[in-house]
């Protein structure tokens, strides 16, 4: 089983954004040493809780500091860019780090109207999204109306299962990355496989499961470490923005003063994660793979305590041996 890490470059109260970006690069270097299959980074614009908006630039730096680990865009949001620009960025990454690039694509627009306006795209139809994915694919493969430079081997493309991505991936013959509640939808996962149209670069359907994981010495501590990320997600519904991570102790204080609705949402977010001892997590990941038929895992581990994330990475890496 191939295990890759997804790092969203999450900000923390008390850290500068520059420190946050540096920590992501350092984590990637360690992931390379630990033997993980890949290291993926994301695209989020003008979000206080996420310091990086440009996966290509960040991966170019990570690639220069690592030896073998694959470099994944998880993902580049197609509506925010022209297809040729996406293809050129992917080609340059491939030229810099040959054979190590995975091009993950998604369809999300900016978080709020002001961000969408700044990016120049207020809306996108399903048909527009489908056509732009197809354009990116053709340009990456050197089959577009213009030449993509530099000329390199086409990196594999993955589609994020957002904005109908599961159905679209089946139609276009693309591997898919699935997370959240969709991993529990056996009917949708089976439809992806049964409706899959083989393509030249991906003749068989391939599903990668994106899961939130935290490993600690006890189940209670592992679940507690999920609280900072869960609080940021739950509270974003109230404050209208995704904020920096806060220490577990502060989240306990905030939770005690929160209303019932917010407490329920916090509990729901915690339940979504896979948390426990190394043995607990190994068992639950095995169950997930058996249930979904996933051929790989894309693991996100997020909490305020960076040492706890490092410990989780080491425990996960031990599962690879």
PDB file of C-alpha atoms in Angstrom:
ATOM      1  CA  UNK A   1       0.000   0.000   0.000  1.00  0.00           C
ATOM      2  CA  UNK A   2       1.399   3.358  -1.050  1.00  0.00           C
ATOM      3  CA  UNK A   3       1.031   6.084   1.575  1.00  0.00           C
ATOM      4  CA  UNK A   4       1.501   9.749   0.687  1.00  0.00           C
ATOM      5  CA  UNK A   5       1.165  12.823   2.895  1.00  0.00           C
ATOM      6  CA  UNK A   6      -0.998  15.874   2.217  1.00  0.00           C
ATOM      7  CA  UNK A   7       0.210  19.073   3.898  1.00  0.00           C
ATOM      8  CA  UNK A   8      -2.029  22.145   3.594  1.00  0.00           C
ATOM      9  CA  UNK A   9       0.588  24.482   5.112  1.00  0.00           C
ATOM     10  CA  UNK A  10      -1.689  25.210   8.065  1.00  0.00           C
ATOM     11  CA  UNK A  11      -0.926  28.358   9.999  1.00  0.00           C
ATOM     12  CA  UNK A  12      -0.713  28.434  13.789  1.00  0.00           C
ATOM     13  CA  UNK A  13      -1.355  31.147  16.318  1.00  0.00           C
ATOM     14  CA  UNK A  14       2.041  32.679  17.172  1.00  0.00           C
ATOM     15  CA  UNK A  15       3.838  31.623  13.973  1.00  0.00           C
ATOM     16  CA  UNK A  16       4.556  33.778  10.962  1.00  0.00           C
ATOM     17  CA  UNK A  17       3.415  32.572   7.571  1.00  0.00           C
ATOM     18  CA  UNK A  18       7.057  32.297   6.499  1.00  0.00           C
ATOM     19  CA  UNK A  19       7.713  29.931   9.415  1.00  0.00           C
ATOM     20  CA  UNK A  20       4.687  27.892   8.355  1.00  0.00           C
ATOM     21  CA  UNK A  21       5.930  27.491   4.789  1.00  0.00           C
ATOM     22  CA  UNK A  22       9.407  26.530   6.014  1.00  0.00           C
ATOM     23  CA  UNK A  23       7.864  23.894   8.294  1.00  0.00           C
ATOM     24  CA  UNK A  24       6.042  22.331   5.331  1.00  0.00           C
ATOM     25  CA  UNK A  25       9.295  22.058   3.397  1.00  0.00           C
ATOM     26  CA  UNK A  26      11.078  20.565   6.408  1.00  0.00           C
ATOM     27  CA  UNK A  27       8.287  18.036   6.835  1.00  0.00           C
ATOM     28  CA  UNK A  28       8.606  17.009   3.188  1.00  0.00           C
ATOM     29  CA  UNK A  29      12.347  16.442   3.638  1.00  0.00           C
ATOM     30  CA  UNK A  30      11.633  14.192   6.601  1.00  0.00           C
ATOM     31  CA  UNK A  31       8.877  12.370   4.696  1.00  0.00           C
ATOM     32  CA  UNK A  32      11.387  11.626   1.953  1.00  0.00           C
ATOM     33  CA  UNK A  33      13.781  10.166   4.517  1.00  0.00           C
ATOM     34  CA  UNK A  34      10.984   8.084   6.093  1.00  0.00           C
ATOM     35  CA  UNK A  35      10.124   6.448   2.765  1.00  0.00           C
ATOM     36  CA  UNK A  36       6.672   7.863   2.011  1.00  0.00           C
ATOM     37  CA  UNK A  37       5.482   7.485  -1.573  1.00  0.00           C
ATOM     38  CA  UNK A  38       4.564  11.120  -2.144  1.00  0.00           C
ATOM     39  CA  UNK A  39       4.121  14.567  -0.612  1.00  0.00           C
ATOM     40  CA  UNK A  40       1.153  16.639  -1.770  1.00  0.00           C
ATOM     41  CA  UNK A  41       0.377  20.320  -1.242  1.00  0.00           C
ATOM     42  CA  UNK A  42      -2.801  22.292  -1.870  1.00  0.00           C
ATOM     43  CA  UNK A  43      -4.125  25.521  -3.373  1.00  0.00           C
ATOM     44  CA  UNK A  44      -6.192  27.854  -1.173  1.00  0.00           C
ATOM     45  CA  UNK A  45      -6.340  31.605  -1.793  1.00  0.00           C
ATOM     46  CA  UNK A  46      -6.546  34.333   0.876  1.00  0.00           C
ATOM     47  CA  UNK A  47      -7.375  31.880   3.681  1.00  0.00           C
ATOM     48  CA  UNK A  48      -5.929  32.966   7.075  1.00  0.00           C
ATOM     49  CA  UNK A  49      -5.459  29.338   8.113  1.00  0.00           C
ATOM     50  CA  UNK A  50      -3.432  28.294   5.051  1.00  0.00           C
ATOM     51  CA  UNK A  51      -0.166  30.005   4.113  1.00  0.00           C
ATOM     52  CA  UNK A  52       0.446  28.645   0.599  1.00  0.00           C
ATOM     53  CA  UNK A  53      -1.682  29.276  -2.502  1.00  0.00           C
ATOM     54  CA  UNK A  54       0.725  28.101  -5.214  1.00  0.00           C
ATOM     55  CA  UNK A  55       1.408  24.340  -5.232  1.00  0.00           C
ATOM     56  CA  UNK A  56       3.782  24.489  -8.193  1.00  0.00           C
ATOM     57  CA  UNK A  57       6.148  26.962  -6.576  1.00  0.00           C
ATOM     58  CA  UNK A  58       6.117  25.154  -3.247  1.00  0.00           C
ATOM     59  CA  UNK A  59       6.777  21.778  -4.857  1.00  0.00           C
ATOM     60  CA  UNK A  60       9.676  23.188  -6.876  1.00  0.00           C
ATOM     61  CA  UNK A  61      11.338  24.100  -3.572  1.00  0.00           C
ATOM     62  CA  UNK A  62      10.456  20.765  -1.961  1.00  0.00           C
ATOM     63  CA  UNK A  63      11.794  18.874  -4.958  1.00  0.00           C
ATOM     64  CA  UNK A  64      15.121  20.659  -4.653  1.00  0.00           C
ATOM     65  CA  UNK A  65      15.443  19.547  -1.031  1.00  0.00           C
ATOM     66  CA  UNK A  66      14.387  15.905  -1.518  1.00  0.00           C
ATOM     67  CA  UNK A  67      15.725  12.914  -3.432  1.00  0.00           C
ATOM     68  CA  UNK A  68      12.999  10.468  -4.427  1.00  0.00           C
ATOM     69  CA  UNK A  69       9.590  11.293  -2.981  1.00  0.00           C
ATOM     70  CA  UNK A  70       6.857  12.082  -5.520  1.00  0.00           C
ATOM     71  CA  UNK A  71       5.567  15.653  -5.672  1.00  0.00           C
ATOM     72  CA  UNK A  72       1.786  16.035  -5.838  1.00  0.00           C
ATOM     73  CA  UNK A  73      -0.482  19.011  -6.420  1.00  0.00           C
ATOM     74  CA  UNK A  74      -3.479  18.302  -4.247  1.00  0.00           C
ATOM     75  CA  UNK A  75      -4.723  20.075  -6.140  1.00  0.00           C
ATOM     76  CA  UNK A  76      -4.413  22.866  -8.643  1.00  0.00           C
ATOM     77  CA  UNK A  77      -7.875  24.435  -8.944  1.00  0.00           C
ATOM     78  CA  UNK A  78      -8.567  24.506 -12.663  1.00  0.00           C
ATOM     79  CA  UNK A  79     -11.164  27.346 -12.661  1.00  0.00           C
ATOM     80  CA  UNK A  80      -8.531  29.723 -11.257  1.00  0.00           C
ATOM     81  CA  UNK A  81      -6.065  29.305 -14.155  1.00  0.00           C
ATOM     82  CA  UNK A  82      -5.908  29.006 -17.903  1.00  0.00           C
ATOM     83  CA  UNK A  83      -5.303  25.390 -18.993  1.00  0.00           C
ATOM     84  CA  UNK A  84      -2.058  26.293 -20.769  1.00  0.00           C
ATOM     85  CA  UNK A  85      -0.640  27.883 -17.609  1.00  0.00           C
ATOM     86  CA  UNK A  86      -1.442  24.737 -15.595  1.00  0.00           C
ATOM     87  CA  UNK A  87       0.196  22.552 -18.237  1.00  0.00           C
ATOM     88  CA  UNK A  88       3.290  24.779 -18.341  1.00  0.00           C
ATOM     89  CA  UNK A  89       3.666  24.654 -14.562  1.00  0.00           C
ATOM     90  CA  UNK A  90       3.359  20.866 -14.595  1.00  0.00           C
ATOM     91  CA  UNK A  91       5.903  20.606 -17.417  1.00  0.00           C
ATOM     92  CA  UNK A  92       8.396  22.813 -15.608  1.00  0.00           C
ATOM     93  CA  UNK A  93       8.060  20.765 -12.423  1.00  0.00           C
ATOM     94  CA  UNK A  94       8.604  17.607 -14.452  1.00  0.00           C
ATOM     95  CA  UNK A  95      11.688  19.120 -16.089  1.00  0.00           C
ATOM     96  CA  UNK A  96      13.111  20.093 -12.701  1.00  0.00           C
ATOM     97  CA  UNK A  97      12.267  16.768 -11.013  1.00  0.00           C
ATOM     98  CA  UNK A  98      11.862  14.112 -13.724  1.00  0.00           C
ATOM     99  CA  UNK A  99       9.553  11.208 -12.988  1.00  0.00           C
ATOM    100  CA  UNK A 100       8.458  12.564  -9.617  1.00  0.00           C
ATOM    101  CA  UNK A 101       5.420  14.739 -10.431  1.00  0.00           C
ATOM    102  CA  UNK A 102       1.740  13.890  -9.885  1.00  0.00           C
ATOM    103  CA  UNK A 103      -0.695  16.487 -11.228  1.00  0.00           C
ATOM    104  CA  UNK A 104      -3.781  16.602  -9.037  1.00  0.00           C
ATOM    105  CA  UNK A 105      -6.603  18.806 -10.347  1.00  0.00           C
ATOM    106  CA  UNK A 106      -9.739  20.135  -8.675  1.00  0.00           C
ATOM    107  CA  UNK A 107     -12.670  22.407  -9.409  1.00  0.00           C
ATOM    108  CA  UNK A 108     -13.138  24.645  -6.369  1.00  0.00           C
ATOM    109  CA  UNK A 109     -13.577  28.387  -6.737  1.00  0.00           C
ATOM    110  CA  UNK A 110     -12.373  30.957  -4.200  1.00  0.00           C
ATOM    111  CA  UNK A 111     -13.587  30.651  -0.604  1.00  0.00           C
ATOM    112  CA  UNK A 112     -15.594  33.901  -0.615  1.00  0.00           C
ATOM    113  CA  UNK A 113     -16.924  36.228  -3.365  1.00  0.00           C
ATOM    114  CA  UNK A 114     -14.094  38.739  -2.896  1.00  0.00           C
ATOM    115  CA  UNK A 115     -11.502  36.021  -3.547  1.00  0.00           C
ATOM    116  CA  UNK A 116     -13.379  34.755  -6.583  1.00  0.00           C
ATOM    117  CA  UNK A 117     -13.534  38.278  -7.952  1.00  0.00           C
ATOM    118  CA  UNK A 118      -9.801  38.771  -7.361  1.00  0.00           C
ATOM    119  CA  UNK A 119      -9.112  35.525  -9.231  1.00  0.00           C
ATOM    120  CA  UNK A 120     -11.355  36.626 -12.089  1.00  0.00           C
ATOM    121  CA  UNK A 121     -13.802  33.703 -11.927  1.00  0.00           C
ATOM    122  CA  UNK A 122     -17.123  34.073 -10.115  1.00  0.00           C
ATOM    123  CA  UNK A 123     -18.688  30.839 -11.384  1.00  0.00           C
ATOM    124  CA  UNK A 124     -17.973  27.783 -13.502  1.00  0.00           C
ATOM    125  CA  UNK A 125     -20.433  25.344 -15.040  1.00  0.00           C
ATOM    126  CA  UNK A 126     -19.942  21.596 -15.014  1.00  0.00           C
ATOM    127  CA  UNK A 127     -19.462  21.647 -18.787  1.00  0.00           C
ATOM    128  CA  UNK A 128     -16.815  24.388 -18.563  1.00  0.00           C
ATOM    129  CA  UNK A 129     -14.975  22.435 -15.898  1.00  0.00           C
ATOM    130  CA  UNK A 130     -15.070  19.237 -17.943  1.00  0.00           C
ATOM    131  CA  UNK A 131     -13.752  21.014 -21.027  1.00  0.00           C
ATOM    132  CA  UNK A 132     -10.945  22.716 -19.126  1.00  0.00           C
ATOM    133  CA  UNK A 133      -9.834  19.421 -17.564  1.00  0.00           C
ATOM    134  CA  UNK A 134      -9.734  17.920 -21.047  1.00  0.00           C
ATOM    135  CA  UNK A 135      -7.714  20.898 -22.312  1.00  0.00           C
ATOM    136  CA  UNK A 136      -5.169  20.562 -19.516  1.00  0.00           C
ATOM    137  CA  UNK A 137      -4.820  16.874 -20.238  1.00  0.00           C
ATOM    138  CA  UNK A 138      -4.285  17.433 -23.956  1.00  0.00           C
ATOM    139  CA  UNK A 139      -1.738  20.184 -23.383  1.00  0.00           C
ATOM    140  CA  UNK A 140       0.192  18.122 -20.815  1.00  0.00           C
ATOM    141  CA  UNK A 141       0.365  15.272 -23.302  1.00  0.00           C
ATOM    142  CA  UNK A 142       1.561  17.526 -26.131  1.00  0.00           C
ATOM    143  CA  UNK A 143      -1.715  17.185 -28.033  1.00  0.00           C
ATOM    144  CA  UNK A 144      -3.065  20.714 -27.661  1.00  0.00           C
ATOM    145  CA  UNK A 145      -3.385  23.436 -30.300  1.00  0.00           C
ATOM    146  CA  UNK A 146      -0.163  25.041 -29.035  1.00  0.00           C
ATOM    147  CA  UNK A 147       3.110  23.611 -27.764  1.00  0.00           C
ATOM    148  CA  UNK A 148       3.596  23.318 -24.004  1.00  0.00           C
ATOM    149  CA  UNK A 149       7.114  24.176 -22.924  1.00  0.00           C
ATOM    150  CA  UNK A 150       9.355  22.719 -21.723  1.00  0.00           C
ATOM    151  CA  UNK A 151       8.794  19.519 -23.689  1.00  0.00           C
ATOM    152  CA  UNK A 152       8.857  16.640 -21.185  1.00  0.00           C
ATOM    153  CA  UNK A 153       7.132  13.354 -20.481  1.00  0.00           C
ATOM    154  CA  UNK A 154       3.550  13.916 -19.323  1.00  0.00           C
ATOM    155  CA  UNK A 155       3.103  13.495 -15.547  1.00  0.00           C
ATOM    156  CA  UNK A 156       0.117  11.420 -14.432  1.00  0.00           C
ATOM    157  CA  UNK A 157      -3.106  13.344 -13.752  1.00  0.00           C
ATOM    158  CA  UNK A 158      -5.394  12.721 -10.778  1.00  0.00           C
ATOM    159  CA  UNK A 159      -8.835  14.258 -10.319  1.00  0.00           C
ATOM    160  CA  UNK A 160     -10.086  15.322  -6.902  1.00  0.00           C
ATOM    161  CA  UNK A 161     -13.582  13.985  -6.210  1.00  0.00           C
ATOM    162  CA  UNK A 162     -15.085  17.440  -5.749  1.00  0.00           C
ATOM    163  CA  UNK A 163     -17.550  19.142  -8.076  1.00  0.00           C
ATOM    164  CA  UNK A 164     -18.738  15.816  -9.448  1.00  0.00           C
ATOM    165  CA  UNK A 165     -15.145  14.660  -9.828  1.00  0.00           C
ATOM    166  CA  UNK A 166     -15.919  10.987  -9.240  1.00  0.00           C
ATOM    167  CA  UNK A 167     -18.275  10.813 -12.212  1.00  0.00           C
ATOM    168  CA  UNK A 168     -16.040  12.993 -14.364  1.00  0.00           C
ATOM    169  CA  UNK A 169     -12.972  10.881 -13.566  1.00  0.00           C
ATOM    170  CA  UNK A 170     -14.818   7.777 -14.767  1.00  0.00           C
ATOM    171  CA  UNK A 171     -15.867   9.515 -18.001  1.00  0.00           C
ATOM    172  CA  UNK A 172     -12.370  10.823 -18.748  1.00  0.00           C
ATOM    173  CA  UNK A 173     -10.488   7.727 -17.610  1.00  0.00           C
ATOM    174  CA  UNK A 174      -8.573   9.335 -14.748  1.00  0.00           C
ATOM    175  CA  UNK A 175      -7.436   8.158 -11.310  1.00  0.00           C
ATOM    176  CA  UNK A 176      -9.434   9.828  -8.542  1.00  0.00           C
ATOM    177  CA  UNK A 177      -8.727  11.067  -5.011  1.00  0.00           C
ATOM    178  CA  UNK A 178     -11.698  10.591  -2.688  1.00  0.00           C
ATOM    179  CA  UNK A 179     -12.164  11.877   0.854  1.00  0.00           C
ATOM    180  CA  UNK A 180     -14.772  12.721   3.467  1.00  0.00           C
ATOM    181  CA  UNK A 181     -18.229  11.163   3.485  1.00  0.00           C
ATOM    182  CA  UNK A 182     -17.843  10.040  -0.131  1.00  0.00           C
ATOM    183  CA  UNK A 183     -15.576   7.236   1.098  1.00  0.00           C
ATOM    184  CA  UNK A 184     -18.646   5.766   2.816  1.00  0.00           C
ATOM    185  CA  UNK A 185     -20.721   5.860  -0.368  1.00  0.00           C
ATOM    186  CA  UNK A 186     -20.186   2.347  -1.703  1.00  0.00           C
ATOM    187  CA  UNK A 187     -22.632   2.921  -4.551  1.00  0.00           C
ATOM    188  CA  UNK A 188     -20.734   5.975  -5.835  1.00  0.00           C
ATOM    189  CA  UNK A 189     -17.372   4.218  -5.589  1.00  0.00           C
ATOM    190  CA  UNK A 190     -18.696   1.193  -7.469  1.00  0.00           C
ATOM    191  CA  UNK A 191     -20.210   3.467 -10.134  1.00  0.00           C
ATOM    192  CA  UNK A 192     -16.757   5.003 -10.685  1.00  0.00           C
ATOM    193  CA  UNK A 193     -15.294   1.569 -11.356  1.00  0.00           C
ATOM    194  CA  UNK A 194     -18.161   0.140 -13.383  1.00  0.00           C
ATOM    195  CA  UNK A 195     -18.528   3.269 -15.556  1.00  0.00           C
ATOM    196  CA  UNK A 196     -14.795   3.813 -16.014  1.00  0.00           C
ATOM    197  CA  UNK A 197     -13.743   4.516 -19.590  1.00  0.00           C
ATOM    198  CA  UNK A 198     -10.146   3.262 -20.059  1.00  0.00           C
ATOM    199  CA  UNK A 199      -7.657   5.817 -21.298  1.00  0.00           C
ATOM    200  CA  UNK A 200      -4.187   5.487 -22.785  1.00  0.00           C
ATOM    201  CA  UNK A 201      -2.416   6.749 -19.682  1.00  0.00           C
ATOM    202  CA  UNK A 202      -4.812   5.154 -17.162  1.00  0.00           C
ATOM    203  CA  UNK A 203      -6.304   1.921 -18.574  1.00  0.00           C
ATOM    204  CA  UNK A 204      -7.723   0.837 -15.201  1.00  0.00           C
ATOM    205  CA  UNK A 205      -9.681   2.777 -12.543  1.00  0.00           C
ATOM    206  CA  UNK A 206      -7.562   3.816  -9.580  1.00  0.00           C
ATOM    207  CA  UNK A 207      -8.866   5.245  -6.319  1.00  0.00           C
ATOM    208  CA  UNK A 208      -6.741   7.034  -3.707  1.00  0.00           C
ATOM    209  CA  UNK A 209      -8.372   7.534  -0.289  1.00  0.00           C
ATOM    210  CA  UNK A 210      -7.760  10.879   1.432  1.00  0.00           C
ATOM    211  CA  UNK A 211      -8.081  10.478   5.209  1.00  0.00           C
ATOM    212  CA  UNK A 212      -7.311  12.500   8.344  1.00  0.00           C
ATOM    213  CA  UNK A 213      -5.051  10.537  10.706  1.00  0.00           C
ATOM    214  CA  UNK A 214      -3.558  11.177  14.126  1.00  0.00           C
ATOM    215  CA  UNK A 215      -1.470   8.678  16.097  1.00  0.00           C
ATOM    216  CA  UNK A 216      -0.474   9.016  19.753  1.00  0.00           C
ATOM    217  CA  UNK A 217       0.439   6.815  22.710  1.00  0.00           C
ATOM    218  CA  UNK A 218      -3.216   6.597  23.790  1.00  0.00           C
ATOM    219  CA  UNK A 219      -6.547   6.788  21.992  1.00  0.00           C
ATOM    220  CA  UNK A 220      -7.633   9.690  24.187  1.00  0.00           C
ATOM    221  CA  UNK A 221      -4.560  11.768  23.337  1.00  0.00           C
ATOM    222  CA  UNK A 222      -4.890  11.041  19.633  1.00  0.00           C
ATOM    223  CA  UNK A 223      -8.526  12.181  19.588  1.00  0.00           C
ATOM    224  CA  UNK A 224      -7.566  15.269  21.579  1.00  0.00           C
ATOM    225  CA  UNK A 225      -4.961  16.162  18.967  1.00  0.00           C
ATOM    226  CA  UNK A 226      -7.717  16.274  16.343  1.00  0.00           C
ATOM    227  CA  UNK A 227      -9.403  19.158  18.179  1.00  0.00           C
ATOM    228  CA  UNK A 228      -7.460  22.159  16.761  1.00  0.00           C
ATOM    229  CA  UNK A 229      -8.258  21.290  13.135  1.00  0.00           C
ATOM    230  CA  UNK A 230     -11.798  20.214  13.992  1.00  0.00           C
ATOM    231  CA  UNK A 231     -12.405  23.486  15.828  1.00  0.00           C
ATOM    232  CA  UNK A 232     -11.140  25.566  12.899  1.00  0.00           C
ATOM    233  CA  UNK A 233     -13.508  23.718  10.555  1.00  0.00           C
ATOM    234  CA  UNK A 234     -16.510  23.904  12.888  1.00  0.00           C
ATOM    235  CA  UNK A 235     -15.946  27.548  13.834  1.00  0.00           C
ATOM    236  CA  UNK A 236     -15.522  28.609  10.197  1.00  0.00           C
ATOM    237  CA  UNK A 237     -19.296  28.268   9.826  1.00  0.00           C
ATOM    238  CA  UNK A 238     -19.738  30.956  12.466  1.00  0.00           C
ATOM    239  CA  UNK A 239     -16.941  33.385  11.635  1.00  0.00           C
ATOM    240  CA  UNK A 240     -16.926  33.033   7.846  1.00  0.00           C
ATOM    241  CA  UNK A 241     -13.220  32.254   7.568  1.00  0.00           C
ATOM    242  CA  UNK A 242     -10.855  29.364   8.146  1.00  0.00           C
ATOM    243  CA  UNK A 243      -8.536  30.482  10.942  1.00  0.00           C
ATOM    244  CA  UNK A 244      -5.112  29.542  12.264  1.00  0.00           C
ATOM    245  CA  UNK A 245      -4.765  26.490  14.503  1.00  0.00           C
ATOM    246  CA  UNK A 246      -4.908  27.030  18.259  1.00  0.00           C
ATOM    247  CA  UNK A 247      -3.442  24.866  21.051  1.00  0.00           C
ATOM    248  CA  UNK A 248      -5.526  21.968  22.363  1.00  0.00           C
ATOM    249  CA  UNK A 249      -5.878  23.671  25.747  1.00  0.00           C
ATOM    250  CA  UNK A 250      -7.339  26.785  24.145  1.00  0.00           C
ATOM    251  CA  UNK A 251      -9.786  24.700  22.119  1.00  0.00           C
ATOM    252  CA  UNK A 252     -10.969  23.048  25.342  1.00  0.00           C
ATOM    253  CA  UNK A 253     -11.668  26.507  26.775  1.00  0.00           C
ATOM    254  CA  UNK A 254     -13.464  27.670  23.649  1.00  0.00           C
ATOM    255  CA  UNK A 255     -15.502  24.483  23.462  1.00  0.00           C
ATOM    256  CA  UNK A 256     -16.702  24.871  27.048  1.00  0.00           C
ATOM    257  CA  UNK A 257     -18.118  28.296  26.181  1.00  0.00           C
ATOM    258  CA  UNK A 258     -19.594  27.269  22.819  1.00  0.00           C
ATOM    259  CA  UNK A 259     -23.254  26.662  22.094  1.00  0.00           C
ATOM    260  CA  UNK A 260     -24.746  23.234  21.576  1.00  0.00           C
ATOM    261  CA  UNK A 261     -24.797  23.502  17.783  1.00  0.00           C
ATOM    262  CA  UNK A 262     -21.086  24.348  17.574  1.00  0.00           C
ATOM    263  CA  UNK A 263     -20.212  21.587  20.032  1.00  0.00           C
ATOM    264  CA  UNK A 264     -22.123  19.084  17.911  1.00  0.00           C
ATOM    265  CA  UNK A 265     -20.299  20.186  14.777  1.00  0.00           C
ATOM    266  CA  UNK A 266     -16.952  19.930  16.586  1.00  0.00           C
ATOM    267  CA  UNK A 267     -17.764  16.383  17.669  1.00  0.00           C
ATOM    268  CA  UNK A 268     -18.774  15.494  14.109  1.00  0.00           C
ATOM    269  CA  UNK A 269     -15.482  16.784  12.738  1.00  0.00           C
ATOM    270  CA  UNK A 270     -13.500  14.771  15.310  1.00  0.00           C
ATOM    271  CA  UNK A 271     -15.413  11.592  14.410  1.00  0.00           C
ATOM    272  CA  UNK A 272     -14.371  11.990  10.773  1.00  0.00           C
ATOM    273  CA  UNK A 273     -10.714  11.424  11.649  1.00  0.00           C
ATOM    274  CA  UNK A 274      -8.918   8.148  12.213  1.00  0.00           C
ATOM    275  CA  UNK A 275      -7.217   8.550  15.571  1.00  0.00           C
ATOM    276  CA  UNK A 276      -5.687   6.202  18.109  1.00  0.00           C
ATOM    277  CA  UNK A 277      -2.582   4.193  18.827  1.00  0.00           C
ATOM    278  CA  UNK A 278      -0.475   2.886  15.949  1.00  0.00           C
ATOM    279  CA  UNK A 279      -2.240  -0.494  16.163  1.00  0.00           C
ATOM    280  CA  UNK A 280      -5.665   1.162  16.218  1.00  0.00           C
ATOM    281  CA  UNK A 281      -4.911   3.242  13.154  1.00  0.00           C
ATOM    282  CA  UNK A 282      -3.352   0.359  11.244  1.00  0.00           C
ATOM    283  CA  UNK A 283      -6.495  -1.717  11.800  1.00  0.00           C
ATOM    284  CA  UNK A 284      -8.845   1.093  10.737  1.00  0.00           C
ATOM    285  CA  UNK A 285      -6.805   1.872   7.645  1.00  0.00           C
ATOM    286  CA  UNK A 286      -6.890  -1.797   6.669  1.00  0.00           C
ATOM    287  CA  UNK A 287     -10.672  -1.749   7.074  1.00  0.00           C
ATOM    288  CA  UNK A 288     -10.911   1.417   4.972  1.00  0.00           C
ATOM    289  CA  UNK A 289      -8.856  -0.101   2.169  1.00  0.00           C
ATOM    290  CA  UNK A 290     -10.911  -3.304   2.258  1.00  0.00           C
ATOM    291  CA  UNK A 291     -14.187  -1.351   2.186  1.00  0.00           C
ATOM    292  CA  UNK A 292     -13.262   1.107  -0.572  1.00  0.00           C
ATOM    293  CA  UNK A 293     -10.792  -0.884  -2.648  1.00  0.00           C
ATOM    294  CA  UNK A 294      -8.362   2.031  -2.465  1.00  0.00           C
ATOM    295  CA  UNK A 295      -4.984   1.430  -4.064  1.00  0.00           C
ATOM    296  CA  UNK A 296      -3.255   4.150  -2.084  1.00  0.00           C
ATOM    297  CA  UNK A 297      -3.711   6.493   0.869  1.00  0.00           C
ATOM    298  CA  UNK A 298      -3.276  10.271   0.934  1.00  0.00           C
ATOM    299  CA  UNK A 299      -2.998  11.097   4.623  1.00  0.00           C
ATOM    300  CA  UNK A 300      -3.552  14.482   6.229  1.00  0.00           C
ATOM    301  CA  UNK A 301      -2.400  14.971   9.826  1.00  0.00           C
ATOM    302  CA  UNK A 302      -3.095  18.416  11.243  1.00  0.00           C
ATOM    303  CA  UNK A 303      -2.845  19.761  14.773  1.00  0.00           C
ATOM    304  CA  UNK A 304      -1.232  22.701  16.577  1.00  0.00           C
ATOM    305  CA  UNK A 305       1.641  20.618  17.971  1.00  0.00           C
ATOM    306  CA  UNK A 306       4.165  20.013  15.188  1.00  0.00           C
ATOM    307  CA  UNK A 307       5.970  17.384  17.268  1.00  0.00           C
ATOM    308  CA  UNK A 308       2.745  15.383  17.401  1.00  0.00           C
ATOM    309  CA  UNK A 309       2.521  15.527  13.599  1.00  0.00           C
ATOM    310  CA  UNK A 310       6.131  14.365  13.313  1.00  0.00           C
ATOM    311  CA  UNK A 311       5.376  11.456  15.650  1.00  0.00           C
ATOM    312  CA  UNK A 312       2.337  10.516  13.552  1.00  0.00           C
ATOM    313  CA  UNK A 313       4.450  10.598  10.395  1.00  0.00           C
ATOM    314  CA  UNK A 314       7.011   8.277  11.976  1.00  0.00           C
ATOM    315  CA  UNK A 315       4.318   5.856  13.153  1.00  0.00           C
ATOM    316  CA  UNK A 316       2.724   5.827   9.695  1.00  0.00           C
ATOM    317  CA  UNK A 317       6.097   5.244   8.060  1.00  0.00           C
ATOM    318  CA  UNK A 318       6.542   2.184  10.271  1.00  0.00           C
ATOM    319  CA  UNK A 319       3.463   0.699   8.580  1.00  0.00           C
ATOM    320  CA  UNK A 320       5.358   0.792   5.290  1.00  0.00           C
ATOM    321  CA  UNK A 321       8.013  -1.643   6.506  1.00  0.00           C
TER     322      UNK A 321
END
